[in-house]
Amino acid sequence: MTSPKPTSATSAYVTLPTFVGYSASKGPSRSSFVRRQRRLYEDPARAAFNYYRRAANAVRAGRAARQDEVAMRALVNNADERTRPHYAAIAEGWLRYLGRRDPKLVEVGRAKFSLGELEIGISPQLGLRKSNGRKFATWLYFKEEPLARDAAQLALWLLTEGMPDLLPGGEALVVDVRRAKEFTLSARDRERLRPWAASEASAFVTLWRAA
């Protein structure tokens, strides 16, 4: 599957996880991160298999059937030796996160958001409606490294900006699945993050051009 092309007003296209990963990187590693992403953009066939997609599908299927334990057990049991420890940690974390929660699935869309010359694709894995009726466009973070608060807030900010297309009337939610930890964003944080997100996008485009 090829990567979407940037519009005429933008220079580069990345997904939300890629932009969040870039923001979490530091120093010279940022340049190599962007270089790798540009190589993948130019040759999508080089992209590695995303085994977290299987985890997201299992989470979604478990919620849809309200059989979360069954879905998580199948995820782990059908994994190979390399991925099983990761899936086991994800399964344990997701079930711990749910606890007594019983959020219902709701339809969630996709969005594109432009920050200057950078276009960002936003595709939350879940739409959830909690028991109090509030709806959330939910991005699940599956990686082994804990999700830093700044990175979570950037993801939340992007979800919020894309909300009219994602889940009208909804709110943004990020879950660090392995640690069963959720993040939300206040209106004050949303305004505070805007100039920082723009500066991160500008720096990304500068590195992209040099890659």
Coordinates of C-alpha atoms in Angstrom, one line a residue:
M1 CA 0.0 0.0 0.0
T2 CA 1.5 3.3 -1.1
S3 CA 1.7 6.3 1.2
P4 CA -0.6 9.2 0.4
K5 CA 1.0 12.1 -1.5
P6 CA 1.1 15.5 0.1
T7 CA -1.2 18.1 -1.3
S8 CA 0.2 21.0 -3.4
A9 CA 0.4 23.2 -0.3
T10 CA 2.5 20.7 1.7
S11 CA 5.9 19.2 1.4
A12 CA 5.6 16.0 3.3
Y13 CA 3.0 13.5 4.6
V14 CA 3.3 11.5 7.7
T15 CA 1.0 9.6 10.0
L16 CA 0.2 10.6 13.6
P17 CA 2.4 7.8 15.1
T18 CA 5.3 8.9 13.0
F19 CA 5.0 12.6 14.0
V20 CA 4.7 11.7 17.6
G21 CA 7.7 9.3 17.3
Y22 CA 9.7 12.1 15.7
S23 CA 8.8 14.6 18.5
A24 CA 9.8 12.0 21.2
S25 CA 13.3 11.7 19.6
K26 CA 16.2 13.9 20.6
G27 CA 19.3 15.5 19.1
P28 CA 21.0 14.0 16.0
S29 CA 18.7 10.9 16.1
R30 CA 15.9 13.2 14.8
S31 CA 17.7 13.6 11.5
S32 CA 18.2 9.8 11.1
F33 CA 14.5 9.3 12.1
V34 CA 13.3 11.6 9.3
R35 CA 15.7 10.1 6.8
R36 CA 14.3 6.6 7.5
Q37 CA 10.8 7.9 7.1
R38 CA 11.5 9.6 3.8
R39 CA 13.1 6.4 2.4
L40 CA 9.9 4.5 3.4
Y41 CA 7.8 7.2 1.8
E42 CA 9.7 7.0 -1.4
D43 CA 9.7 3.2 -1.4
P44 CA 6.7 1.9 0.7
A45 CA 7.7 -1.7 -0.1
R46 CA 10.5 -1.3 2.4
A47 CA 8.2 -0.8 5.3
A48 CA 8.3 -3.5 8.0
F49 CA 5.2 -5.5 8.9
N50 CA 3.3 -3.7 11.6
Y51 CA 2.4 -6.3 14.1
Y52 CA 0.7 -3.8 16.3
R53 CA -2.1 -3.6 13.8
R54 CA -3.0 -7.2 14.8
A55 CA -3.1 -6.1 18.4
A56 CA -5.4 -3.2 17.5
N57 CA -7.7 -5.5 15.5
A58 CA -7.9 -7.9 18.5
V59 CA -8.7 -5.1 20.9
R60 CA -11.5 -3.8 18.6
A61 CA -12.9 -7.3 18.0
G62 CA -12.9 -8.0 21.7
R63 CA -14.8 -4.8 22.5
A64 CA -17.3 -5.4 19.6
A65 CA -18.2 -8.9 21.0
R66 CA -17.7 -7.9 24.7
Q67 CA -15.3 -10.8 24.8
D68 CA -12.1 -9.0 25.6
E69 CA -10.4 -11.9 27.5
V70 CA -11.1 -14.3 24.7
A71 CA -9.8 -11.9 22.0
M72 CA -6.6 -11.2 24.0
R73 CA -6.0 -14.9 24.7
A74 CA -6.3 -15.6 21.0
L75 CA -3.9 -12.8 20.2
V76 CA -1.2 -14.3 22.4
N77 CA -1.8 -17.9 21.5
N78 CA -1.6 -17.2 17.8
A79 CA 1.6 -15.2 18.0
D80 CA 5.0 -16.4 17.0
E81 CA 8.0 -16.6 19.4
R82 CA 9.2 -13.1 18.5
T83 CA 5.9 -11.3 19.0
R84 CA 4.3 -13.3 21.8
P85 CA 6.0 -11.4 24.7
H86 CA 4.9 -8.1 23.2
Y87 CA 1.3 -9.4 22.7
A88 CA 1.2 -10.8 26.2
A89 CA 2.2 -7.4 27.7
I90 CA -0.4 -5.7 25.5
A91 CA -3.1 -8.2 26.4
E92 CA -2.4 -7.9 30.1
G93 CA -2.3 -4.1 29.9
W94 CA -5.5 -3.7 28.0
L95 CA -7.5 -6.0 30.3
R96 CA -6.1 -4.1 33.3
Y97 CA -7.1 -0.8 31.6
L98 CA -10.6 -2.0 31.1
G99 CA -11.0 -3.3 34.6
R100 CA -14.7 -2.6 35.3
R101 CA -15.0 -0.2 32.4
D102 CA -17.4 -1.3 29.6
P103 CA -17.0 1.3 26.9
K104 CA -19.1 0.8 23.8
L105 CA -17.6 1.0 20.3
V106 CA -18.7 3.8 18.1
E107 CA -17.8 4.6 14.5
V108 CA -14.7 6.8 14.1
G109 CA -13.3 8.3 10.9
R110 CA -10.0 9.5 9.5
A111 CA -8.7 13.0 9.1
K112 CA -5.8 14.9 7.6
F113 CA -4.4 18.0 9.3
S114 CA -1.9 20.4 7.9
L115 CA 0.7 22.1 10.1
G116 CA 2.4 24.5 7.7
E117 CA 4.0 22.4 5.0
L118 CA 3.5 19.1 6.9
E119 CA 0.4 17.1 6.3
I120 CA -0.5 14.5 9.0
G121 CA -2.8 11.6 8.7
I122 CA -4.9 10.9 11.8
S123 CA -6.4 7.4 12.2
P124 CA -7.5 6.5 15.7
Q125 CA -8.0 2.8 16.2
L126 CA -11.2 3.1 18.2
G127 CA -14.2 5.2 18.9
L128 CA -15.4 4.6 22.4
R129 CA -18.5 5.8 24.3
K130 CA -18.1 5.6 28.1
S131 CA -20.8 4.9 30.6
N132 CA -21.4 8.7 31.1
G133 CA -22.2 9.1 27.4
R134 CA -19.0 10.9 26.4
K135 CA -17.5 9.8 23.1
F136 CA -13.8 9.5 22.5
A137 CA -11.7 9.1 19.4
T138 CA -9.0 6.8 20.8
W139 CA -5.4 6.3 19.8
L140 CA -3.8 3.2 21.3
Y141 CA -0.1 3.3 22.0
F142 CA 1.4 -0.3 22.0
K143 CA 5.2 0.2 22.2
E144 CA 7.5 -1.2 24.8
E145 CA 8.9 2.3 25.8
P146 CA 6.5 4.2 28.1
L147 CA 4.6 7.0 26.3
A148 CA 6.0 10.4 27.6
R149 CA 3.4 13.0 28.6
D150 CA 4.6 15.5 26.0
A151 CA 4.2 12.9 23.2
A152 CA 0.8 11.9 24.5
Q153 CA -0.3 15.5 24.5
L154 CA 0.9 16.0 20.9
A155 CA -1.2 13.0 19.9
L156 CA -4.2 14.3 21.8
W157 CA -3.8 17.8 20.2
L158 CA -3.8 16.3 16.7
L159 CA -6.8 14.1 17.5
T160 CA -8.7 17.2 18.8
E161 CA -7.8 19.2 15.7
G162 CA -9.1 16.4 13.5
M163 CA -12.2 15.8 15.6
P164 CA -14.8 17.2 13.1
D165 CA -13.8 14.5 10.7
L166 CA -13.0 11.8 13.3
L167 CA -16.0 11.9 15.7
P168 CA -18.1 15.0 15.6
G169 CA -18.9 16.1 19.2
G170 CA -16.3 13.7 20.5
E171 CA -13.1 14.1 22.6
A172 CA -9.6 12.9 22.3
L173 CA -8.2 9.9 24.3
V174 CA -4.8 8.3 24.2
V175 CA -4.2 5.0 26.0
D176 CA -0.7 3.7 26.8
V177 CA -1.9 0.1 26.6
R178 CA 1.0 -1.8 28.3
R179 CA 0.8 0.5 31.3
A180 CA -3.0 0.7 31.3
K181 CA -2.7 4.5 31.4
E182 CA -5.0 7.0 29.7
F183 CA -4.3 10.6 28.8
T184 CA -6.7 13.4 28.0
L185 CA -6.3 17.1 27.1
S186 CA -7.7 20.2 28.7
A187 CA -8.7 23.3 26.7
R188 CA -5.8 25.2 28.3
D189 CA -3.3 22.6 27.1
R190 CA -4.8 22.7 23.6
E191 CA -3.9 26.3 23.2
R192 CA -0.5 26.0 24.8
L193 CA 0.4 23.1 22.5
R194 CA -0.5 24.9 19.2
P195 CA 2.8 26.9 18.7
W196 CA 4.9 24.0 19.9
A197 CA 3.3 21.6 17.4
A198 CA 3.8 24.1 14.6
S199 CA 7.5 24.4 15.5
E200 CA 7.9 20.7 15.6
A201 CA 6.3 20.4 12.1
S202 CA 8.6 23.2 10.7
A203 CA 11.7 21.4 12.0
F204 CA 10.5 18.1 10.6
V205 CA 10.0 19.6 7.1
T206 CA 13.5 21.2 7.3
L207 CA 15.0 17.7 8.0
W208 CA 12.8 16.1 5.4
R209 CA 14.2 18.4 2.7
A210 CA 17.7 17.6 3.7
A211 CA 17.2 13.8 3.9

